[in-house]
Amino acid sequence: MNTLHPPSDNPAEQRVFLNDRGTPLTRFGVRYLLRKYVDMAAGEETTLAEKSIHPHSLRHTTAIHLLKAGVDIATISQWLGHSGLNVTMRYARADIDMKRQALEQVFPDVMSSAKDQTIIAYDGGMLGWLRRL
């Protein structure tokens, strides 16, 4: 039992993630566990070995999924503990699916012809690029 972090009867003070010694999981512990399981998964999915996956990847992925699910940016910002909405707005700018949806609303005639096509390099100007999204 760790005397630095004795268990509390107050649910708001109880730790959710504990290590194998029963003490609060640190950022180093999270990094260790993530690396351990990414390495294990890379044995079956070899592309994982080429990726740089770290604890912040989990925060970013969670924020993107929350945005896609329709959670408002202010709630996501508070949940992630960001200092302001501008920090969280990076996630909104980062997701190509959300960009595609916005373009479909503004240019439905252009975007409807581009569905189920792959993105290729093309020197056909802006409309050509939009058609290939």
PDB file of N, CA and C in Angstrom, residues 7-18:
ATOM      1  N   PRO A   7      -6.067   5.455  -0.034  1.00  0.00           N
ATOM      2  CA  PRO A   7      -7.402   5.457  -0.636  1.00  0.00           C
ATOM      3  C   PRO A   7      -8.320   6.438   0.091  1.00  0.00           C
ATOM      4  N   SER A   8      -9.212   7.029  -0.662  1.00  0.00           N
ATOM      5  CA  SER A   8     -10.141   8.002  -0.108  1.00  0.00           C
ATOM      6  C   SER A   8     -11.549   7.433  -0.156  1.00  0.00           C
ATOM      7  N   ASP A   9     -12.355   7.808   0.821  1.00  0.00           N
ATOM      8  CA  ASP A   9     -13.761   7.408   0.816  1.00  0.00           C
ATOM      9  C   ASP A   9     -14.594   8.311  -0.096  1.00  0.00           C
ATOM     10  N   ASN A  10     -14.034   9.462  -0.477  1.00  0.00           N
ATOM     11  CA  ASN A  10     -14.725  10.407  -1.344  1.00  0.00           C
ATOM     12  C   ASN A  10     -14.567   9.951  -2.796  1.00  0.00           C
ATOM     13  N   PRO A  11     -15.664   9.580  -3.466  1.00  0.00           N
ATOM     14  CA  PRO A  11     -15.564   9.095  -4.849  1.00  0.00           C
ATOM     15  C   PRO A  11     -14.883  10.092  -5.791  1.00  0.00           C
ATOM     16  N   ALA A  12     -15.028  11.377  -5.537  1.00  0.00           N
ATOM     17  CA  ALA A  12     -14.409  12.378  -6.408  1.00  0.00           C
ATOM     18  C   ALA A  12     -12.889  12.362  -6.298  1.00  0.00           C
ATOM     19  N   GLU A  13     -12.360  11.820  -5.225  1.00  0.00           N
ATOM     20  CA  GLU A  13     -10.917  11.774  -5.019  1.00  0.00           C
ATOM     21  C   GLU A  13     -10.316  10.407  -5.323  1.00  0.00           C
ATOM     22  N   GLN A  14     -11.138   9.419  -5.623  1.00  0.00           N
ATOM     23  CA  GLN A  14     -10.634   8.082  -5.904  1.00  0.00           C
ATOM     24  C   GLN A  14     -10.015   8.037  -7.293  1.00  0.00           C
ATOM     25  N   ARG A  15      -8.891   7.359  -7.402  1.00  0.00           N
ATOM     26  CA  ARG A  15      -8.187   7.218  -8.676  1.00  0.00           C
ATOM     27  C   ARG A  15      -8.840   6.128  -9.509  1.00  0.00           C
ATOM     28  N   VAL A  16      -8.943   6.365 -10.784  1.00  0.00           N
ATOM     29  CA  VAL A  16      -9.561   5.397 -11.689  1.00  0.00           C
ATOM     30  C   VAL A  16      -8.520   4.420 -12.220  1.00  0.00           C
ATOM     31  N   PHE A  17      -7.361   4.934 -12.617  1.00  0.00           N
ATOM     32  CA  PHE A  17      -6.331   4.105 -13.223  1.00  0.00           C
ATOM     33  C   PHE A  17      -5.174   3.920 -12.250  1.00  0.00           C
ATOM     34  N   LEU A  18      -4.988   2.675 -11.843  1.00  0.00           N
ATOM     35  CA  LEU A  18      -3.921   2.340 -10.907  1.00  0.00           C
ATOM     36  C   LEU A  18      -2.940   1.390 -11.587  1.00  0.00           C
TER      37      LEU A  18
END
